[in-house]
mmCIF file of N, CA, C and O in Angstrom:
data_model
loop_
_atom_site.group_PDB
_atom_site.id
_atom_site.type_symbol
_atom_site.label_atom_id
_atom_site.label_comp_id
_atom_site.label_asym_id
_atom_site.label_seq_id
_atom_site.Cartn_x
_atom_site.Cartn_y
_atom_site.Cartn_z
ATOM 1 N N UNK A 145 101.628 111.897 107.247
ATOM 2 C CA UNK A 145 101.397 111.352 105.924
ATOM 3 C C UNK A 145 100.583 112.365 105.118
ATOM 4 O O UNK A 145 99.782 113.104 105.666
ATOM 5 N N UNK A 146 100.797 112.375 103.825
ATOM 6 C CA UNK A 146 100.105 113.312 102.944
ATOM 7 C C UNK A 146 99.540 112.563 101.744
ATOM 8 O O UNK A 146 99.983 111.457 101.418
ATOM 9 N N UNK A 147 98.579 113.188 101.098
ATOM 10 C CA UNK A 147 98.014 112.592 99.896
ATOM 11 C C UNK A 147 99.120 112.360 98.882
ATOM 12 O O UNK A 147 99.986 113.203 98.686
ATOM 13 N N UNK A 148 99.119 111.186 98.276
ATOM 14 C CA UNK A 148 100.123 110.857 97.281
ATOM 15 C C UNK A 148 101.354 110.159 97.829
ATOM 16 O O UNK A 148 102.190 109.698 97.055
ATOM 17 N N UNK A 149 101.498 110.083 99.158
ATOM 18 C CA UNK A 149 102.623 109.361 99.741
ATOM 19 C C UNK A 149 102.520 107.877 99.391
ATOM 20 O O UNK A 149 101.425 107.310 99.366
ATOM 21 N N UNK A 150 103.656 107.267 99.136
ATOM 22 C CA UNK A 150 103.709 105.821 98.933
ATOM 23 C C UNK A 150 104.345 105.217 100.173
ATOM 24 O O UNK A 150 105.515 105.449 100.457
ATOM 25 N N UNK A 151 103.564 104.479 100.937
ATOM 26 C CA UNK A 151 104.053 103.888 102.176
ATOM 27 C C UNK A 151 104.839 102.636 101.800
ATOM 28 O O UNK A 151 104.291 101.639 101.359
ATOM 29 N N UNK A 152 106.158 102.686 101.982
ATOM 30 C CA UNK A 152 107.052 101.608 101.565
ATOM 31 C C UNK A 152 107.308 100.578 102.644
ATOM 32 O O UNK A 152 107.436 99.388 102.370
ATOM 33 N N UNK A 153 107.467 101.043 103.876
ATOM 34 C CA UNK A 153 107.837 100.133 104.938
ATOM 35 C C UNK A 153 107.499 100.685 106.298
ATOM 36 O O UNK A 153 106.936 101.769 106.439
ATOM 37 N N UNK A 154 107.902 99.929 107.303
ATOM 38 C CA UNK A 154 107.565 100.225 108.681
ATOM 39 C C UNK A 154 108.719 99.812 109.571
ATOM 40 O O UNK A 154 109.275 98.724 109.395
ATOM 41 N N UNK A 155 109.117 100.683 110.493
ATOM 42 C CA UNK A 155 110.116 100.341 111.510
ATOM 43 C C UNK A 155 109.414 100.271 112.854
ATOM 44 O O UNK A 155 108.659 101.174 113.210
ATOM 45 N N UNK A 156 109.666 99.201 113.583
ATOM 46 C CA UNK A 156 109.056 99.004 114.894
ATOM 47 C C UNK A 156 110.165 98.812 115.906
ATOM 48 O O UNK A 156 111.118 98.069 115.661
ATOM 49 N N UNK A 157 110.054 99.465 117.054
ATOM 50 C CA UNK A 157 111.067 99.360 118.093
ATOM 51 C C UNK A 157 112.165 100.379 117.879
ATOM 52 O O UNK A 157 112.119 101.205 116.974
ATOM 53 N N UNK A 158 113.181 100.317 118.746
ATOM 54 C CA UNK A 158 114.293 101.252 118.634
ATOM 55 C C UNK A 158 115.598 100.553 118.993
ATOM 56 O O UNK A 158 115.607 99.516 119.645
ATOM 57 N N UNK A 159 116.687 101.136 118.554
ATOM 58 C CA UNK A 159 117.997 100.574 118.845
ATOM 59 C C UNK A 159 118.198 99.214 118.212
ATOM 60 O O UNK A 159 117.732 98.941 117.112
ATOM 61 N N UNK A 160 118.897 98.341 118.937
ATOM 62 C CA UNK A 160 119.180 96.997 118.417
ATOM 63 C C UNK A 160 117.928 96.132 118.313
ATOM 64 O O UNK A 160 117.907 95.157 117.578
ATOM 65 N N UNK A 161 116.882 96.501 119.065
ATOM 66 C CA UNK A 161 115.648 95.716 119.045
ATOM 67 C C UNK A 161 114.710 96.120 117.910
ATOM 68 O O UNK A 161 113.656 95.536 117.746
ATOM 69 N N UNK A 162 115.090 97.120 117.114
ATOM 70 C CA UNK A 162 114.188 97.570 116.047
ATOM 71 C C UNK A 162 114.159 96.576 114.892
ATOM 72 O O UNK A 162 115.126 95.864 114.631
ATOM 73 N N UNK A 163 113.021 96.538 114.238
ATOM 74 C CA UNK A 163 112.829 95.683 113.075
ATOM 75 C C UNK A 163 112.179 96.512 111.981
ATOM 76 O O UNK A 163 111.339 97.359 112.254
ATOM 77 N N UNK A 164 112.575 96.273 110.739
ATOM 78 C CA UNK A 164 112.009 96.982 109.596
ATOM 79 C C UNK A 164 111.309 95.994 108.686
ATOM 80 O O UNK A 164 111.785 94.876 108.477
ATOM 81 N N UNK A 165 110.174 96.413 108.157
ATOM 82 C CA UNK A 165 109.362 95.542 107.315
ATOM 83 C C UNK A 165 108.971 96.280 106.043
ATOM 84 O O UNK A 165 108.625 97.445 106.067
ATOM 85 N N UNK A 166 108.985 95.580 104.923
ATOM 86 C CA UNK A 166 108.496 96.103 103.648
ATOM 87 C C UNK A 166 106.999 95.859 103.605
ATOM 88 O O UNK A 166 106.539 94.737 103.856
ATOM 89 N N UNK A 167 106.210 96.892 103.322
ATOM 90 C CA UNK A 167 104.760 96.748 103.253
ATOM 91 C C UNK A 167 104.311 96.513 101.821
ATOM 92 O O UNK A 167 104.707 97.241 100.916
ATOM 93 N N UNK A 168 103.500 95.493 101.635
ATOM 94 C CA UNK A 168 102.905 95.268 100.324
ATOM 95 C C UNK A 168 101.438 95.659 100.318
ATOM 96 O O UNK A 168 100.861 95.907 99.273
ATOM 97 N N UNK A 169 100.835 95.708 101.514
ATOM 98 C CA UNK A 169 99.458 96.183 101.649
ATOM 99 C C UNK A 169 99.284 96.789 103.037
ATOM 100 O O UNK A 169 99.930 96.380 104.003
ATOM 101 N N UNK A 170 98.425 97.784 103.125
ATOM 102 C CA UNK A 170 98.226 98.516 104.368
ATOM 103 C C UNK A 170 97.698 97.626 105.487
ATOM 104 O O UNK A 170 97.959 97.872 106.658
ATOM 105 N N UNK A 171 96.987 96.583 105.139
ATOM 106 C CA UNK A 171 96.444 95.670 106.150
ATOM 107 C C UNK A 171 97.543 94.999 106.970
ATOM 108 O O UNK A 171 97.283 94.506 108.068
ATOM 109 N N UNK A 172 98.774 94.954 106.462
ATOM 110 C CA UNK A 172 99.876 94.299 107.165
ATOM 111 C C UNK A 172 100.428 95.132 108.329
ATOM 112 O O UNK A 172 101.186 94.612 109.142
ATOM 113 N N UNK A 173 100.058 96.397 108.414
ATOM 114 C CA UNK A 173 100.578 97.252 109.489
ATOM 115 C C UNK A 173 100.279 96.646 110.850
ATOM 116 O O UNK A 173 101.159 96.527 111.699
ATOM 117 N N UNK A 174 99.044 96.247 111.085
ATOM 118 C CA UNK A 174 98.665 95.667 112.382
ATOM 119 C C UNK A 174 99.453 94.393 112.662
ATOM 120 O O UNK A 174 99.841 94.137 113.804
ATOM 121 N N UNK A 175 99.713 93.606 111.645
ATOM 122 C CA UNK A 175 100.482 92.367 111.798
ATOM 123 C C UNK A 175 101.892 92.669 112.310
ATOM 124 O O UNK A 175 102.372 92.033 113.241
ATOM 125 N N UNK A 176 102.557 93.647 111.714
ATOM 126 C CA UNK A 176 103.937 93.969 112.094
ATOM 127 C C UNK A 176 104.032 94.761 113.399
ATOM 128 O O UNK A 176 105.008 94.655 114.118
ATOM 129 N N UNK A 177 103.008 95.541 113.717
ATOM 130 C CA UNK A 177 103.040 96.332 114.948
ATOM 131 C C UNK A 177 102.850 95.476 116.191
ATOM 132 O O UNK A 177 103.424 95.760 117.232
ATOM 133 N N UNK A 178 102.000 94.477 116.109
ATOM 134 C CA UNK A 178 101.702 93.683 117.298
ATOM 135 C C UNK A 178 101.064 94.567 118.352
ATOM 136 O O UNK A 178 100.113 95.283 118.083
ATOM 137 N N UNK A 179 101.613 94.576 119.560
ATOM 138 C CA UNK A 179 101.089 95.387 120.657
ATOM 139 C C UNK A 179 101.656 96.814 120.659
ATOM 140 O O UNK A 179 101.225 97.640 121.450
ATOM 141 N N UNK A 180 102.622 97.086 119.805
ATOM 142 C CA UNK A 180 103.227 98.419 119.748
ATOM 143 C C UNK A 180 102.237 99.446 119.223
ATOM 144 O O UNK A 180 101.416 99.152 118.373
ATOM 145 N N UNK A 181 102.331 100.656 119.732
ATOM 146 C CA UNK A 181 101.505 101.759 119.250
ATOM 147 C C UNK A 181 102.355 102.822 118.555
ATOM 148 O O UNK A 181 101.825 103.736 117.956
ATOM 149 N N UNK A 182 103.678 102.692 118.651
ATOM 150 C CA UNK A 182 104.577 103.643 118.006
ATOM 151 C C UNK A 182 105.383 102.941 116.936
ATOM 152 O O UNK A 182 105.816 101.805 117.109
ATOM 153 N N UNK A 183 105.588 103.654 115.830
ATOM 154 C CA UNK A 183 106.378 103.107 114.738
ATOM 155 C C UNK A 183 106.903 104.266 113.901
ATOM 156 O O UNK A 183 106.575 105.426 114.144
ATOM 157 N N UNK A 184 107.706 103.942 112.917
ATOM 158 C CA UNK A 184 108.174 104.924 111.953
ATOM 159 C C UNK A 184 107.755 104.445 110.575
ATOM 160 O O UNK A 184 108.081 103.328 110.177
ATOM 161 N N UNK A 185 107.001 105.293 109.883
ATOM 162 C CA UNK A 185 106.572 104.961 108.523
ATOM 163 C C UNK A 185 107.677 105.375 107.564
ATOM 164 O O UNK A 185 108.228 106.470 107.671
ATOM 165 N N UNK A 186 108.022 104.506 106.649
ATOM 166 C CA UNK A 186 109.002 104.801 105.609
ATOM 167 C C UNK A 186 108.210 105.078 104.335
ATOM 168 O O UNK A 186 107.558 104.180 103.809
ATOM 169 N N UNK A 187 108.234 106.329 103.873
ATOM 170 C CA UNK A 187 107.406 106.719 102.743
ATOM 171 C C UNK A 187 108.226 107.417 101.669
ATOM 172 O O UNK A 187 109.295 107.976 101.939
ATOM 173 N N UNK A 188 107.709 107.352 100.441
ATOM 174 C CA UNK A 188 108.281 108.088 99.321
ATOM 175 C C UNK A 188 107.329 109.236 98.998
ATOM 176 O O UNK A 188 106.124 109.024 98.848
ATOM 177 N N UNK A 189 107.893 110.461 98.926
ATOM 178 C CA UNK A 189 107.090 111.649 98.600
ATOM 179 C C UNK A 189 107.906 112.542 97.678
ATOM 180 O O UNK A 189 108.994 112.990 98.052
ATOM 181 N N UNK A 190 107.387 112.791 96.503
ATOM 182 C CA UNK A 190 108.063 113.677 95.538
ATOM 183 C C UNK A 190 109.520 113.277 95.331
ATOM 184 O O UNK A 190 110.425 114.106 95.413
ATOM 185 N N UNK A 191 109.754 111.994 95.094
ATOM 186 C CA UNK A 191 111.090 111.436 94.831
ATOM 187 C C UNK A 191 112.014 111.452 96.047
ATOM 188 O O UNK A 191 113.198 111.162 95.931
ATOM 189 N N UNK A 192 111.492 111.787 97.226
ATOM 190 C CA UNK A 192 112.293 111.786 98.457
ATOM 191 C C UNK A 192 111.839 110.641 99.349
ATOM 192 O O UNK A 192 110.665 110.272 99.358
ATOM 193 N N UNK A 193 112.765 110.076 100.101
ATOM 194 C CA UNK A 193 112.435 109.050 101.087
ATOM 195 C C UNK A 193 112.369 109.714 102.454
ATOM 196 O O UNK A 193 113.293 110.444 102.850
ATOM 197 N N UNK A 194 111.282 109.476 103.174
ATOM 198 C CA UNK A 194 111.067 110.106 104.477
ATOM 199 C C UNK A 194 110.826 109.049 105.542
ATOM 200 O O UNK A 194 110.272 107.984 105.282
ATOM 201 N N UNK A 195 111.236 109.386 106.760
ATOM 202 C CA UNK A 195 110.945 108.567 107.943
ATOM 203 C C UNK A 195 110.011 109.392 108.813
ATOM 204 O O UNK A 195 110.404 110.439 109.320
ATOM 205 N N UNK A 196 108.773 108.955 108.965
ATOM 206 C CA UNK A 196 107.763 109.707 109.696
ATOM 207 C C UNK A 196 107.345 108.963 110.959
ATOM 208 O O UNK A 196 106.759 107.880 110.881
ATOM 209 N N UNK A 197 107.642 109.522 112.146
ATOM 210 C CA UNK A 197 107.227 108.853 113.389
ATOM 211 C C UNK A 197 105.711 108.918 113.544
ATOM 212 O O UNK A 197 105.090 109.947 113.293
ATOM 213 N N UNK A 198 105.120 107.801 113.937
ATOM 214 C CA UNK A 198 103.678 107.709 114.117
ATOM 215 C C UNK A 198 103.350 107.113 115.469
ATOM 216 O O UNK A 198 104.041 106.220 115.947
ATOM 217 N N UNK A 199 102.288 107.601 116.072
ATOM 218 C CA UNK A 199 101.718 106.993 117.271
ATOM 219 C C UNK A 199 100.271 106.691 116.956
ATOM 220 O O UNK A 199 99.491 107.594 116.637
ATOM 221 N N UNK A 200 99.908 105.425 117.005
ATOM 222 C CA UNK A 200 98.539 105.016 116.697
ATOM 223 C C UNK A 200 97.631 105.255 117.888
ATOM 224 O O UNK A 200 98.061 105.121 119.037
ATOM 225 N N UNK A 201 96.373 105.596 117.654
ATOM 226 C CA UNK A 201 95.442 105.807 118.772
ATOM 227 C C UNK A 201 95.202 104.510 119.527
ATOM 228 O O UNK A 201 95.228 103.426 118.946
ATOM 229 N N UNK A 202 94.975 104.631 120.818
ATOM 230 C CA UNK A 202 94.746 103.450 121.649
ATOM 231 C C UNK A 202 93.271 103.086 121.727
ATOM 232 O O UNK A 202 92.933 101.995 122.154
ATOM 233 N N UNK A 203 92.395 103.991 121.319
ATOM 234 C CA UNK A 203 90.967 103.699 121.390
ATOM 235 C C UNK A 203 90.515 102.985 120.123
ATOM 236 O O UNK A 203 91.111 103.111 119.072
ATOM 237 N N UNK A 204 89.448 102.250 120.263
ATOM 238 C CA UNK A 204 88.883 101.562 119.113
ATOM 239 C C UNK A 204 87.889 102.481 118.411
ATOM 240 O O UNK A 204 87.405 103.451 118.992
ATOM 241 N N UNK A 205 87.575 102.174 117.200
ATOM 242 C CA UNK A 205 86.623 102.974 116.431
ATOM 243 C C UNK A 205 85.231 102.866 117.038
ATOM 244 O O UNK A 205 84.853 101.840 117.602
ATOM 245 N N UNK A 206 84.483 103.934 116.923
ATOM 246 C CA UNK A 206 83.109 103.961 117.425
ATOM 247 C C UNK A 206 82.145 103.964 116.250
ATOM 248 O O UNK A 206 82.405 104.577 115.226
ATOM 249 N N UNK A 207 81.047 103.296 116.408
ATOM 250 C CA UNK A 207 80.023 103.268 115.383
ATOM 251 C C UNK A 207 78.915 104.229 115.782
ATOM 252 O O UNK A 207 78.447 104.217 116.918
ATOM 253 N N UNK A 208 78.507 105.083 114.849
ATOM 254 C CA UNK A 208 77.453 106.049 115.110
ATOM 255 C C UNK A 208 76.267 105.708 114.223
ATOM 256 O O UNK A 208 76.419 105.471 113.030
ATOM 257 N N UNK A 209 75.086 105.691 114.808
ATOM 258 C CA UNK A 209 73.867 105.389 114.061
ATOM 259 C C UNK A 209 72.982 106.633 114.061
ATOM 260 O O UNK A 209 72.700 107.208 115.107
ATOM 261 N N UNK A 210 72.569 107.038 112.865
ATOM 262 C CA UNK A 210 71.686 108.182 112.721
ATOM 263 C C UNK A 210 70.266 107.702 112.484
ATOM 264 O O UNK A 210 70.041 106.685 111.832
ATOM 265 N N UNK A 211 69.309 108.462 112.984
ATOM 266 C CA UNK A 211 67.909 108.137 112.733
ATOM 267 C C UNK A 211 67.140 109.429 112.459
ATOM 268 O O UNK A 211 67.574 110.511 112.828
ATOM 269 N N UNK A 212 65.997 109.309 111.795
ATOM 270 C CA UNK A 212 65.165 110.457 111.446
ATOM 271 C C UNK A 212 64.033 110.625 112.435
ATOM 272 O O UNK A 212 63.424 109.645 112.869
ATOM 273 N N UNK A 213 63.718 111.881 112.751
ATOM 274 C CA UNK A 213 62.550 112.165 113.579
ATOM 275 C C UNK A 213 61.328 112.451 112.709
ATOM 276 O O UNK A 213 60.212 112.168 113.093
ATOM 277 N N UNK A 214 61.585 113.065 111.532
ATOM 278 C CA UNK A 214 60.488 113.466 110.655
ATOM 279 C C UNK A 214 60.784 113.006 109.236
ATOM 280 O O UNK A 214 61.491 113.672 108.486
ATOM 281 N N UNK A 215 60.251 111.846 108.858
ATOM 282 C CA UNK A 215 60.501 111.278 107.539
ATOM 283 C C UNK A 215 60.015 112.176 106.409
ATOM 284 O O UNK A 215 60.642 112.281 105.356
ATOM 285 N N UNK A 216 58.857 112.851 106.599
ATOM 286 C CA UNK A 216 58.307 113.708 105.558
ATOM 287 C C UNK A 216 59.237 114.887 105.282
ATOM 288 O O UNK A 216 59.476 115.256 104.133
ATOM 289 N N UNK A 217 59.756 115.493 106.338
ATOM 290 C CA UNK A 217 60.678 116.623 106.163
ATOM 291 C C UNK A 217 61.947 116.165 105.471
ATOM 292 O O UNK A 217 62.476 116.863 104.597
ATOM 293 N N UNK A 218 62.444 114.997 105.832
ATOM 294 C CA UNK A 218 63.659 114.471 105.207
ATOM 295 C C UNK A 218 63.421 114.165 103.740
ATOM 296 O O UNK A 218 64.269 114.446 102.895
ATOM 297 N N UNK A 219 62.258 113.618 103.403
ATOM 298 C CA UNK A 219 61.949 113.308 102.017
ATOM 299 C C UNK A 219 61.911 114.575 101.181
ATOM 300 O O UNK A 219 62.410 114.609 100.062
ATOM 301 N N UNK A 220 61.334 115.643 101.711
ATOM 302 C CA UNK A 220 61.305 116.918 100.984
ATOM 303 C C UNK A 220 62.689 117.497 100.817
ATOM 304 O O UNK A 220 63.033 118.048 99.761
ATOM 305 N N UNK A 221 63.496 117.384 101.836
ATOM 306 C CA UNK A 221 64.867 117.926 101.775
ATOM 307 C C UNK A 221 65.742 117.112 100.823
ATOM 308 O O UNK A 221 66.544 117.657 100.093
ATOM 309 N N UNK A 222 65.559 115.801 100.831
ATOM 310 C CA UNK A 222 66.368 114.939 99.956
ATOM 311 C C UNK A 222 65.867 114.912 98.518
ATOM 312 O O UNK A 222 66.541 114.409 97.633
ATOM 313 N N UNK A 223 64.667 115.454 98.293
ATOM 314 C CA UNK A 223 64.129 115.508 96.947
ATOM 315 C C UNK A 223 63.725 114.157 96.415
ATOM 316 O O UNK A 223 63.995 113.831 95.268
ATOM 317 N N UNK A 224 63.075 113.346 97.253
ATOM 318 C CA UNK A 224 62.664 112.020 96.796
ATOM 319 C C UNK A 224 61.596 112.158 95.720
ATOM 320 O O UNK A 224 60.819 113.095 95.692
ATOM 321 N N UNK A 225 61.573 111.199 94.817
ATOM 322 C CA UNK A 225 60.632 111.240 93.678
ATOM 323 C C UNK A 225 59.239 110.909 94.077
ATOM 324 O O UNK A 225 58.839 110.136 94.747
#
C-alpha cells in the first residue's frame, strides 16, 4: 500500500471459497478477515485498480512506556517556561 491509495475492497480465501467485500471503513477489515491472516487488498492508485496480497502480523501490538531519570535536564532540553 502507498500514500494516497484508496482501499476499495478485500478478498479473503482462494478459489471457490474466496469472498470479496466492499470496504466502507478500515475498521471493517478485522470483521471480514475473521481468523484469516492473508487477504488481497483491492485498491485504486493513480486511476488504476490493483490487487495487493497482504499478510497481517500474528503478534499483537506492544505498549511502550517512557520515563525520565532527570527531570531538570529534560526541562532544559524541552525549553519549559
